[in-house]
Tab-separated table of C-alpha atoms in Angstrom:
chain	number	residue	atom	x	y	z
A	1	MET	CA	0.000	0.000	0.000
A	2	ILE	CA	1.390	3.396	-1.001
A	3	TYR	CA	0.071	6.157	1.219
A	4	GLN	CA	-0.720	9.656	0.002
A	5	ARG	CA	0.575	11.080	3.300
A	6	LEU	CA	2.442	9.589	6.229
A	7	ASN	CA	1.814	10.113	9.899
A	8	ASP	CA	4.831	10.882	12.085
A	9	PHE	CA	6.098	8.666	14.881
A	10	PRO	CA	4.177	9.170	18.150
A	11	LYS	CA	5.548	11.925	20.380
A	12	ASP	CA	6.071	9.449	23.241
A	13	PHE	CA	7.835	6.911	21.022
A	14	LEU	CA	10.596	5.074	22.901
A	15	TRP	CA	13.689	5.647	20.805
A	16	GLY	CA	16.191	3.397	22.552
A	17	ALA	CA	18.916	0.788	22.254
A	18	SER	CA	19.699	-2.592	23.809
A	19	THR	CA	22.362	-4.743	25.451
A	20	SER	CA	22.445	-7.866	27.618
A	21	ALA	CA	24.206	-8.344	30.938
A	22	TYR	CA	26.661	-11.079	30.036
A	23	GLN	CA	27.669	-9.441	26.755
A	24	VAL	CA	28.391	-5.971	28.124
A	25	GLU	CA	29.000	-5.974	31.887
A	26	GLY	CA	32.128	-8.038	32.503
A	27	ALA	CA	33.026	-8.363	36.206
A	28	TRP	CA	31.910	-11.953	35.796
A	29	ASP	CA	32.954	-13.056	39.287
A	30	GLU	CA	32.975	-9.795	41.266
A	31	ASP	CA	30.927	-8.651	44.252
A	32	GLY	CA	29.390	-12.044	44.938
A	33	LYS	CA	28.305	-12.918	41.399
A	34	SER	CA	28.294	-16.646	40.643
A	35	PRO	CA	28.913	-18.240	37.205
A	36	SER	CA	26.070	-18.505	34.719
A	37	ILE	CA	25.716	-21.115	32.010
A	38	VAL	CA	27.195	-18.684	29.456
A	39	ASP	CA	30.208	-18.091	31.692
A	40	MET	CA	30.860	-21.847	31.553
A	41	LEU	CA	30.583	-22.259	27.785
A	42	ASP	CA	33.463	-23.282	25.556
A	43	HIS	CA	34.551	-20.308	23.456
A	44	PRO	CA	36.030	-20.436	19.956
A	45	PRO	CA	39.859	-20.289	20.195
A	46	GLY	CA	41.148	-16.726	20.241
A	47	THR	CA	37.681	-15.222	20.682
A	48	ALA	CA	36.830	-12.906	23.580
A	49	ASP	CA	34.950	-14.460	26.476
A	50	PHE	CA	32.556	-12.689	28.847
A	51	LYS	CA	34.896	-12.071	31.771
A	52	VAL	CA	35.533	-8.401	30.978
A	53	ALA	CA	33.273	-7.823	27.964
A	54	SER	CA	32.852	-4.039	27.601
A	55	ASP	CA	33.405	-3.448	31.334
A	56	HIS	CA	30.025	-1.766	31.667
A	57	TYR	CA	29.884	-2.905	35.304
A	58	HIS	CA	32.641	-0.457	36.208
A	59	ARG	CA	31.849	2.198	33.582
A	60	PHE	CA	28.051	2.346	33.605
A	61	ARG	CA	27.910	6.015	34.605
A	62	GLU	CA	30.142	6.954	31.693
A	63	ASP	CA	28.055	4.799	29.390
A	64	VAL	CA	24.730	6.210	30.564
A	65	LYS	CA	26.088	9.714	30.025
A	66	LEU	CA	26.815	8.709	26.421
A	67	PHE	CA	23.323	7.226	26.095
A	68	ALA	CA	21.882	10.526	27.285
A	69	GLU	CA	24.024	12.429	24.779
A	70	LEU	CA	22.747	10.067	22.095
A	71	GLY	CA	19.254	11.139	23.130
A	72	LEU	CA	17.922	7.726	24.135
A	73	LYS	CA	14.408	7.706	25.551
A	74	ALA	CA	14.790	4.070	26.632
A	75	TYR	CA	17.566	1.605	27.391
A	76	ARG	CA	16.798	-2.087	27.243
A	77	PHE	CA	19.180	-4.177	29.340
A	78	SER	CA	19.066	-7.449	31.231
A	79	ILE	CA	19.674	-8.185	34.874
A	80	ALA	CA	22.069	-11.022	35.654
A	81	TRP	CA	20.217	-13.529	37.846
A	82	THR	CA	23.643	-14.602	39.148
A	83	ARG	CA	24.374	-11.147	40.581
A	84	VAL	CA	21.095	-10.938	42.474
A	85	LEU	CA	20.747	-14.560	43.632
A	86	PRO	CA	24.171	-16.232	43.334
A	87	ASN	CA	22.717	-19.545	44.518
A	88	GLY	CA	19.817	-19.275	42.088
A	89	THR	CA	17.395	-19.000	45.017
A	90	GLY	CA	17.528	-17.966	48.643
A	91	GLU	CA	19.664	-15.152	49.980
A	92	VAL	CA	19.793	-11.924	47.978
A	93	ASN	CA	23.227	-10.532	47.136
A	94	ALA	CA	23.019	-6.901	48.279
A	95	ALA	CA	25.981	-5.802	46.137
A	96	GLY	CA	24.437	-7.198	42.967
A	97	LEU	CA	21.052	-5.660	43.653
A	98	ASN	CA	22.733	-2.344	44.446
A	99	PHE	CA	24.507	-2.289	41.075
A	100	TYR	CA	21.200	-2.434	39.226
A	101	ARG	CA	19.650	0.074	41.612
A	102	GLN	CA	22.407	2.515	40.753
A	103	LEU	CA	22.090	1.805	37.030
A	104	ILE	CA	18.323	2.348	37.051
A	105	ASP	CA	18.644	5.532	39.096
A	106	GLU	CA	21.345	6.823	36.735
A	107	LEU	CA	19.126	6.177	33.726
A	108	LEU	CA	16.141	7.896	35.312
A	109	SER	CA	18.240	10.896	36.297
A	110	HIS	CA	18.963	11.383	32.582
A	111	GLY	CA	15.341	10.895	31.551
A	112	ILE	CA	15.938	7.423	30.087
A	113	GLU	CA	13.241	4.783	30.584
A	114	PRO	CA	14.694	1.469	31.812
A	115	VAL	CA	13.386	-1.585	29.938
A	116	VAL	CA	14.438	-4.609	31.977
A	117	THR	CA	14.854	-8.137	30.626
A	118	LEU	CA	14.591	-10.670	33.437
A	119	TYR	CA	16.345	-13.525	31.655
A	120	HIS	CA	18.720	-13.267	28.691
A	121	PHE	CA	20.260	-16.746	28.253
A	122	ASP	CA	22.262	-16.641	31.525
A	123	LEU	CA	20.771	-19.225	33.903
A	124	PRO	CA	22.770	-19.577	37.156
A	125	TYR	CA	25.151	-22.486	36.682
A	126	VAL	CA	24.247	-23.819	40.096
A	127	LEU	CA	20.689	-24.347	38.816
A	128	GLU	CA	22.007	-25.926	35.632
A	129	GLN	CA	23.827	-28.473	37.770
A	130	GLN	CA	20.465	-29.321	39.326
A	131	GLY	CA	18.848	-29.928	35.948
A	132	GLY	CA	18.361	-26.376	34.724
A	133	TRP	CA	15.128	-25.748	32.836
A	134	SER	CA	14.531	-29.500	32.680
A	135	ASN	CA	13.868	-29.357	36.422
A	136	ARG	CA	10.422	-27.976	37.345
A	137	ALA	CA	12.004	-26.455	40.453
A	138	THR	CA	13.554	-23.850	38.131
A	139	ILE	CA	10.038	-22.508	37.523
A	140	ASP	CA	9.713	-21.593	41.203
A	141	ALA	CA	13.278	-20.258	41.254
A	142	PHE	CA	12.536	-17.929	38.321
A	143	VAL	CA	9.325	-16.683	39.907
A	144	ASP	CA	11.140	-16.002	43.190
A	145	TYR	CA	13.933	-14.181	41.352
A	146	ALA	CA	11.419	-12.043	39.452
A	147	GLY	CA	9.653	-11.247	42.706
A	148	VAL	CA	12.889	-9.900	44.191
A	149	LEU	CA	13.276	-7.551	41.211
A	150	PHE	CA	9.630	-6.455	41.209
A	151	ASP	CA	9.847	-5.594	44.907
A	152	ALA	CA	13.177	-3.798	44.508
A	153	PHE	CA	12.527	-1.845	41.311
A	154	GLY	CA	8.799	-1.984	40.630
A	155	ASP	CA	8.389	1.655	41.657
A	156	ARG	CA	10.950	2.783	39.067
A	157	VAL	CA	10.724	0.315	36.181
A	158	LYS	CA	7.654	0.514	33.970
A	159	TYR	CA	8.649	-1.903	31.192
A	160	TRP	CA	9.619	-5.515	31.879
A	161	LEU	CA	10.516	-8.365	29.526
A	162	THR	CA	10.311	-11.988	30.618
A	163	ILE	CA	12.573	-14.330	28.641
A	164	ASN	CA	14.697	-13.232	25.701
A	165	GLU	CA	14.401	-15.343	22.543
A	166	GLN	CA	13.052	-18.523	24.064
A	167	ASN	CA	12.593	-19.815	20.521
A	168	THR	CA	16.319	-19.436	19.814
A	169	MET	CA	17.230	-21.373	22.951
A	170	ILE	CA	14.870	-24.220	22.035
A	171	LEU	CA	15.214	-24.398	18.247
A	172	HIS	CA	18.898	-23.463	17.954
A	173	PRO	CA	20.500	-24.246	21.339
A	174	GLY	CA	24.017	-24.022	19.894
A	175	ALA	CA	23.396	-20.408	18.895
A	176	ILE	CA	24.149	-19.149	22.405
A	177	GLY	CA	27.342	-21.185	22.653
A	178	THR	CA	28.651	-24.685	23.122
A	179	PRO	CA	28.484	-26.326	26.539
A	180	LYS	CA	31.595	-28.053	27.826
A	181	GLY	CA	31.776	-31.438	26.179
A	182	GLY	CA	29.845	-30.125	23.177
A	183	VAL	CA	26.693	-32.165	23.807
A	184	LEU	CA	23.403	-30.318	23.283
A	185	PRO	CA	20.065	-31.489	24.735
A	186	SER	CA	17.767	-33.657	22.607
A	187	LYS	CA	14.712	-32.083	20.991
A	188	ARG	CA	12.454	-33.889	23.423
A	189	VAL	CA	14.374	-32.441	26.373
A	190	LEU	CA	14.379	-28.983	24.801
A	191	TYR	CA	10.594	-28.921	24.365
A	192	GLN	CA	10.159	-30.004	27.979
A	193	GLN	CA	12.427	-27.124	28.981
A	194	SER	CA	10.363	-24.831	26.765
A	195	HIS	CA	7.161	-25.840	28.530
A	196	HIS	CA	8.715	-25.086	31.916
A	197	MET	CA	9.804	-21.666	30.606
A	198	LEU	CA	6.282	-20.974	29.356
A	199	VAL	CA	4.748	-21.845	32.717
A	200	ALA	CA	7.373	-19.756	34.515
A	201	GLN	CA	6.746	-16.846	32.149
A	202	ALA	CA	2.983	-16.935	32.701
A	203	ARG	CA	3.416	-16.970	36.470
A	204	VAL	CA	5.894	-14.095	36.316
A	205	MET	CA	3.575	-11.963	34.184
A	206	ALA	CA	0.777	-12.526	36.699
A	207	LEU	CA	3.141	-11.680	39.560
A	208	CYS	CA	4.230	-8.467	37.842
A	209	HIS	CA	0.633	-7.307	37.558
A	210	GLN	CA	0.116	-8.114	41.219
A	211	ARG	CA	3.218	-6.383	42.580
A	212	CYS	CA	3.748	-3.643	39.979
A	213	PRO	CA	0.311	-2.205	39.211
A	214	ALA	CA	1.817	0.517	37.014
A	215	GLY	CA	4.176	-1.872	35.258
A	216	LYS	CA	3.899	-3.485	31.841
A	217	ILE	CA	5.368	-6.848	30.933
A	218	GLY	CA	5.667	-9.020	27.832
A	219	PRO	CA	7.647	-11.743	26.070
A	220	ALA	CA	10.591	-11.065	23.733
A	221	ILE	CA	10.778	-13.525	20.835
A	222	ASN	CA	12.998	-13.521	17.757
A	223	THR	CA	10.202	-12.984	15.247
A	224	THR	CA	10.294	-12.932	11.469
A	225	SER	CA	8.101	-13.455	8.444
A	226	MET	CA	8.662	-16.432	6.165
A	227	TYR	CA	8.407	-16.209	2.389
A	228	GLN	CA	7.518	-19.182	0.202
A	229	GLU	CA	10.093	-19.797	-2.543
A	230	THR	CA	7.538	-20.174	-5.339
A	231	CYS	CA	3.797	-20.130	-5.909
A	232	HIS	CA	3.732	-23.889	-5.503
A	233	PRO	CA	1.096	-24.696	-2.827
A	234	LEU	CA	3.516	-26.998	-0.980
A	235	ASP	CA	6.006	-24.140	-0.633
A	236	ALA	CA	3.200	-22.108	0.962
A	237	ILE	CA	2.493	-24.931	3.403
A	238	ALA	CA	6.188	-25.241	4.261
A	239	ALA	CA	6.542	-21.497	4.880
A	240	HIS	CA	3.484	-21.563	7.121
A	241	ASN	CA	4.894	-24.598	8.935
A	242	TRP	CA	8.120	-22.900	9.850
A	243	GLU	CA	6.672	-19.466	10.623
A	244	THR	CA	4.238	-21.145	13.019
A	245	LEU	CA	6.731	-23.482	14.667
A	246	ARG	CA	9.447	-20.847	14.926
A	247	CYS	CA	7.469	-17.768	15.942
A	248	TRP	CA	3.737	-18.039	16.555
A	249	SER	CA	3.925	-21.245	18.581
A	250	PHE	CA	5.875	-19.421	21.299
A	251	LEU	CA	3.937	-16.150	21.172
A	252	ASP	CA	0.553	-17.886	21.071
A	253	VAL	CA	1.204	-19.515	24.443
A	254	ALA	CA	2.537	-16.254	25.889
A	255	VAL	CA	-0.430	-14.178	24.713
A	256	HIS	CA	-3.352	-16.628	24.554
A	257	GLY	CA	-2.281	-19.064	27.265
A	258	ARG	CA	-2.641	-22.127	25.055
A	259	TYR	CA	-0.539	-24.097	22.614
A	260	ASN	CA	-0.900	-23.417	18.900
A	261	PRO	CA	-2.865	-26.329	17.338
A	262	LEU	CA	-0.469	-26.924	14.443
A	263	ALA	CA	2.557	-26.780	16.759
A	264	TRP	CA	0.962	-29.129	19.284
A	265	HIS	CA	0.064	-31.711	16.635
A	266	TYR	CA	3.616	-31.490	15.294
A	267	LEU	CA	4.939	-32.223	18.799
A	268	LEU	CA	2.549	-35.144	19.196
A	269	ASP	CA	3.448	-36.601	15.807
A	270	ARG	CA	7.204	-36.381	16.523
A	271	GLU	CA	6.764	-37.661	20.103
A	272	LEU	CA	8.171	-34.376	21.396
A	273	ALA	CA	5.128	-33.161	23.349
A	274	PRO	CA	6.121	-32.083	26.864
A	275	GLN	CA	4.716	-33.636	29.994
A	276	MET	CA	2.170	-31.249	31.500
A	277	GLU	CA	1.145	-31.266	35.124
A	278	PRO	CA	-2.621	-31.086	35.855
A	279	GLY	CA	-2.513	-27.406	36.816
A	280	ASP	CA	-0.306	-26.186	33.964
A	281	ALA	CA	-3.127	-25.261	31.587
A	282	ALA	CA	-4.623	-22.946	34.200
A	283	LEU	CA	-1.202	-21.441	34.953
A	284	LEU	CA	-0.596	-20.652	31.286
A	285	LEU	CA	-3.869	-18.724	31.175
A	286	GLN	CA	-2.618	-16.456	33.978
A	287	GLY	CA	-0.063	-14.890	31.666
A	288	LYS	CA	-1.616	-11.815	30.089
A	289	PRO	CA	1.079	-9.633	28.503
A	290	ASP	CA	0.623	-5.911	28.129
A	291	TYR	CA	2.700	-5.769	24.963
A	292	VAL	CA	4.779	-7.989	22.683
A	293	ALA	CA	8.488	-7.433	22.124
A	294	ILE	CA	10.161	-8.707	18.976
A	295	ASN	CA	13.792	-9.095	17.965
A	296	TYR	CA	13.966	-8.703	14.202
A	297	TYR	CA	17.076	-9.101	12.065
A	298	SER	CA	16.033	-10.779	8.826
A	299	THR	CA	13.430	-12.848	7.033
A	300	ALA	CA	13.721	-16.400	5.699
A	301	THR	CA	12.614	-18.013	2.462
A	302	ILE	CA	11.169	-21.510	2.605
A	303	ALA	CA	10.600	-24.345	0.160
A	304	ALA	CA	8.714	-27.606	0.472
A	305	SER	CA	10.465	-30.428	2.268
A	306	ARG	CA	11.899	-33.224	0.140
A	307	GLY	CA	11.540	-35.569	3.092
A	308	ASP	CA	15.224	-36.471	3.324
A	309	ALA	CA	18.562	-35.217	4.652
A	310	SER	CA	18.862	-32.676	1.820
A	311	ASP	CA	16.304	-30.548	3.698
A	312	ILE	CA	18.934	-29.593	6.284
A	313	SER	CA	21.689	-27.029	5.744
A	314	ALA	CA	23.855	-24.697	7.828
A	315	ARG	CA	22.990	-21.004	7.911
A	316	ALA	CA	25.673	-19.218	5.920
A	317	GLY	CA	28.236	-21.808	6.968
A	318	ASP	CA	27.353	-21.462	10.670
A	319	GLN	CA	27.330	-25.019	11.977
A	320	GLN	CA	25.732	-23.790	15.221
A	321	ILE	CA	22.471	-22.995	13.422
A	322	MET	CA	21.091	-25.655	11.113
A	323	LEU	CA	18.116	-24.756	8.928
A	324	GLY	CA	15.505	-27.128	7.591
A	325	GLU	CA	13.765	-30.204	8.947
A	326	SER	CA	12.828	-33.307	7.037
A	327	GLY	CA	9.090	-33.378	6.461
A	328	VAL	CA	8.595	-29.788	7.641
A	329	TYR	CA	10.520	-27.261	5.497
A	330	ARG	CA	13.670	-26.592	3.533
A	331	ALA	CA	15.620	-23.329	3.500
A	332	ALA	CA	15.729	-21.530	0.147
A	333	GLU	CA	17.356	-18.443	-1.334
A	334	ASN	CA	15.650	-15.119	-1.984
A	335	PRO	CA	17.082	-13.169	-4.958
A	336	PHE	CA	15.268	-9.988	-3.935
A	337	VAL	CA	17.115	-9.239	-0.679
A	338	GLY	CA	20.652	-8.336	0.289
A	339	LYS	CA	22.989	-10.019	2.752
A	340	THR	CA	25.520	-8.977	5.357
A	341	ARG	CA	29.092	-10.219	5.099
A	342	TYR	CA	28.091	-12.888	7.614
A	343	GLY	CA	25.321	-14.169	5.359
A	344	TRP	CA	22.365	-12.674	7.237
A	345	VAL	CA	19.524	-11.509	4.999
A	346	ILE	CA	18.933	-7.749	4.915
A	347	ASP	CA	15.197	-7.153	4.461
A	348	PRO	CA	13.789	-3.881	5.796
A	349	VAL	CA	10.395	-4.463	4.136
A	350	GLY	CA	10.251	-7.766	5.988
A	351	LEU	CA	10.179	-5.804	9.251
A	352	ARG	CA	7.036	-3.990	8.125
A	353	LEU	CA	5.439	-7.301	7.178
A	354	THR	CA	6.448	-8.924	10.472
A	355	LEU	CA	5.021	-6.002	12.449
A	356	ARG	CA	1.754	-6.174	10.528
A	357	LYS	CA	1.403	-9.917	11.108
A	358	THR	CA	2.225	-9.612	14.819
A	359	ALA	CA	-0.217	-6.742	15.328
A	360	GLU	CA	-2.985	-8.488	13.417
A	361	ARG	CA	-2.498	-11.705	15.369
A	362	TYR	CA	-2.242	-10.343	18.929
A	363	HIS	CA	-3.853	-6.872	18.987
A	364	LEU	CA	-1.198	-5.641	21.418
A	365	PRO	CA	1.344	-2.829	21.353
A	366	ILE	CA	4.723	-3.876	19.945
A	367	LEU	CA	8.203	-2.906	21.107
A	368	ILE	CA	11.147	-3.724	18.829
A	369	THR	CA	13.830	-4.850	21.269
A	370	GLU	CA	16.557	-5.846	18.806
A	371	ASN	CA	17.443	-4.945	15.228
A	372	GLY	CA	20.874	-4.254	13.838
A	373	ILE	CA	23.770	-5.202	11.622
A	374	GLY	CA	27.006	-6.795	12.785
A	375	ALA	CA	30.221	-5.744	11.091
A	376	PRO	CA	33.975	-5.599	11.797
A	377	ASP	CA	33.936	-1.862	12.492
A	378	GLU	CA	37.435	-0.431	12.191
A	379	LEU	CA	38.973	2.407	14.174
A	380	GLN	CA	40.698	4.700	11.682
A	381	ALA	CA	43.977	6.504	12.246
A	382	ASP	CA	42.095	9.770	12.794
A	383	GLY	CA	39.996	8.204	15.573
A	384	THR	CA	36.767	7.795	13.579
A	385	ILE	CA	34.632	4.757	12.858
A	386	ASN	CA	32.849	5.104	9.530
A	387	ASP	CA	29.905	2.704	9.761
A	388	ASP	CA	27.815	4.091	6.914
A	389	TYR	CA	26.503	0.552	6.288
A	390	ARG	CA	24.866	0.629	9.733
A	391	ILE	CA	23.319	4.020	9.042
A	392	GLU	CA	21.850	2.797	5.752
A	393	PHE	CA	20.605	-0.439	7.348
A	394	MET	CA	18.828	1.432	10.132
A	395	ARG	CA	17.555	4.204	7.871
A	396	GLN	CA	15.739	1.664	5.728
A	397	HIS	CA	14.299	-0.169	8.734
A	398	VAL	CA	13.075	3.048	10.360
A	399	GLU	CA	11.389	3.966	7.089
A	400	GLN	CA	9.504	0.651	7.153
A	401	MET	CA	8.592	1.133	10.815
A	402	GLN	CA	6.877	4.397	9.923
A	403	LEU	CA	4.983	2.665	7.140
A	404	ALA	CA	3.922	-0.058	9.600
A	405	ILE	CA	2.564	2.608	11.949
A	406	ASN	CA	0.547	3.958	9.030
A	407	ASP	CA	-0.651	0.388	8.433
A	408	GLY	CA	-2.243	0.511	11.879
A	409	VAL	CA	0.482	-1.136	13.959
A	410	GLU	CA	0.702	0.217	17.509
A	411	LEU	CA	4.487	0.441	17.629
A	412	ILE	CA	5.656	1.923	20.934
A	413	GLY	CA	9.427	1.872	20.571
A	414	TYR	CA	12.619	0.874	18.829
A	415	CYS	CA	15.608	-0.456	20.777
A	416	PRO	CA	18.164	-1.624	18.194
A	417	TRP	CA	21.080	-3.877	18.993
A	418	ALA	CA	23.248	-2.459	20.416
A	419	ALA	CA	23.731	0.688	22.443
A	420	ILE	CA	27.445	-0.030	22.720
A	421	ASP	CA	29.732	-2.732	21.344
A	422	VAL	CA	29.186	-6.047	23.118
A	423	VAL	CA	30.745	-9.507	22.902
A	424	SER	CA	29.264	-11.368	19.952
A	425	THR	CA	28.746	-14.970	21.068
A	426	HIS	CA	30.636	-16.551	18.173
A	427	GLN	CA	32.708	-13.685	16.728
A	428	GLY	CA	33.708	-11.781	19.878
A	429	TYR	CA	34.708	-8.202	19.044
A	430	ALA	CA	35.373	-9.011	15.403
A	431	LYS	CA	31.630	-8.505	14.883
A	432	ARG	CA	30.307	-5.257	16.339
A	433	TYR	CA	26.818	-3.782	16.565
A	434	GLY	CA	26.998	-0.683	18.770
A	435	PHE	CA	26.616	3.040	18.240
A	436	VAL	CA	29.619	3.365	20.551
A	437	TYR	CA	32.936	1.650	19.796
A	438	VAL	CA	34.752	-0.082	22.658
A	439	ASN	CA	38.506	0.061	22.115
A	440	ARG	CA	39.559	-3.532	22.765
A	441	GLY	CA	40.479	-6.620	20.813
A	442	GLU	CA	39.741	-10.282	21.396
A	443	GLN	CA	42.411	-10.806	24.067
A	444	ASP	CA	44.041	-7.363	24.212
A	445	LEU	CA	41.863	-5.145	26.434
A	446	LYS	CA	43.724	-1.983	25.356
A	447	ASP	CA	42.144	0.980	27.167
A	448	LEU	CA	38.436	0.084	26.693
A	449	ARG	CA	37.916	3.681	25.600
A	450	ARG	CA	34.450	4.641	24.320
A	451	ILE	CA	34.424	6.242	20.850
A	452	LYS	CA	31.322	7.480	19.063
A	453	LYS	CA	30.766	6.013	15.595
A	454	ARG	CA	29.243	7.913	12.679
A	455	SER	CA	25.993	6.047	13.369
A	456	PHE	CA	25.937	7.675	16.818
A	457	ASP	CA	25.591	11.125	15.239
A	458	TRP	CA	23.001	9.870	12.754
A	459	TYR	CA	20.818	8.236	15.418
A	460	GLN	CA	21.188	11.292	17.635
A	461	ARG	CA	19.785	13.487	14.852
A	462	LEU	CA	17.020	10.983	14.103
A	463	ILE	CA	15.836	10.932	17.716
A	464	ALA	CA	16.019	14.723	17.977
A	465	SER	CA	13.775	14.998	14.915
A	466	ASP	CA	11.248	12.446	16.243
A	467	GLY	CA	12.156	10.043	13.468
A	468	ARG	CA	11.854	12.422	10.519
A	469	GLN	CA	14.248	11.349	7.767
A	470	ARG	CA	12.894	13.501	4.988
């Protein structure tokens, strides 16, 4: 649809940016923090780990000052469960809680709305040793942990997110790293873990509404539209299969409190259906999100399954993420989109389509909590970082966001990845996303100096103009 005139972004639009605790904070074992599962992962040789990261833990005031200069209206970050409850449950670590209290207060003092993710991949390792998400006791542990945060910060935090990219953890468990020994859980185990996460999420959303009457809470799923390769009806079925199993199956439970019928019959047919306790169905119905958060990077193109091993391929040579499933779908190429140097599809129009589908399906406000382009940004001799590719990537996506708003989508904010350079799980600091450059290498910490990239100035101007690019 081509509009004769475009409405502007809402005046209260949350122009923001995102990070996660383990990828930005560092201080991995300081002030009582215990190891998380990501701290215990095997890292690719020569690649930065999470021990220092971008040292945000020690430099958060400097970083927040930069965020304020950038003009951010919101900052989406995660709280490390291991800082607050080092044993996973039980006694609260005052030092860890105090760090986040100071961070939240610093943000508010600069007029920046904190958007808090409760869980971003980093389960306490002590809970992992007790079975992790396979153990139903982790449901209670997560609810107790959330309760500590609601009681501590509920008067200052309006926007909460439950679990970041649950679908990535379940469908592509190797994407967040390789556990020691290299053995990933079976699909049956993963879907049981997923069910426990869904029950925990529903209980936490209900608890938030009880303890934080002014707060808003929702899920954060990696969400994308799927294109069918051709007009062949079986390609259409395959694209619908994967879009449902990958995206809607997780959001349907979060929003509607029930499993998606197609997804549930797939689980039954593959003997992957999780064991449900008698009260679980009622618990799932307790979860009533106030908004939906989506992480959007690219779309996918899908062809009909051939029913054999040829259906399965690695994403752009990344053996950690395998695409395709025999009898379900096969990954295909799209000649109408670009790609990053890492093989990720660049599809700004796909964001508009994904927003429209999400809005039409759930009738809830939408917050974009991740969107960005990773690249080996280089510090020039004159001290500049010329990331024009990031500016162009974001410019096109913002343009499509405005069109989506004119389509009727209630889009409340945009928090691209990332506010500042963070550790990329597989590429370390060779692959950067931030508006702010962190002067360090993989092993050489250098001076960790913060340097504004060209995209910093562009985003600053965009926010100041309320999103006007014309």
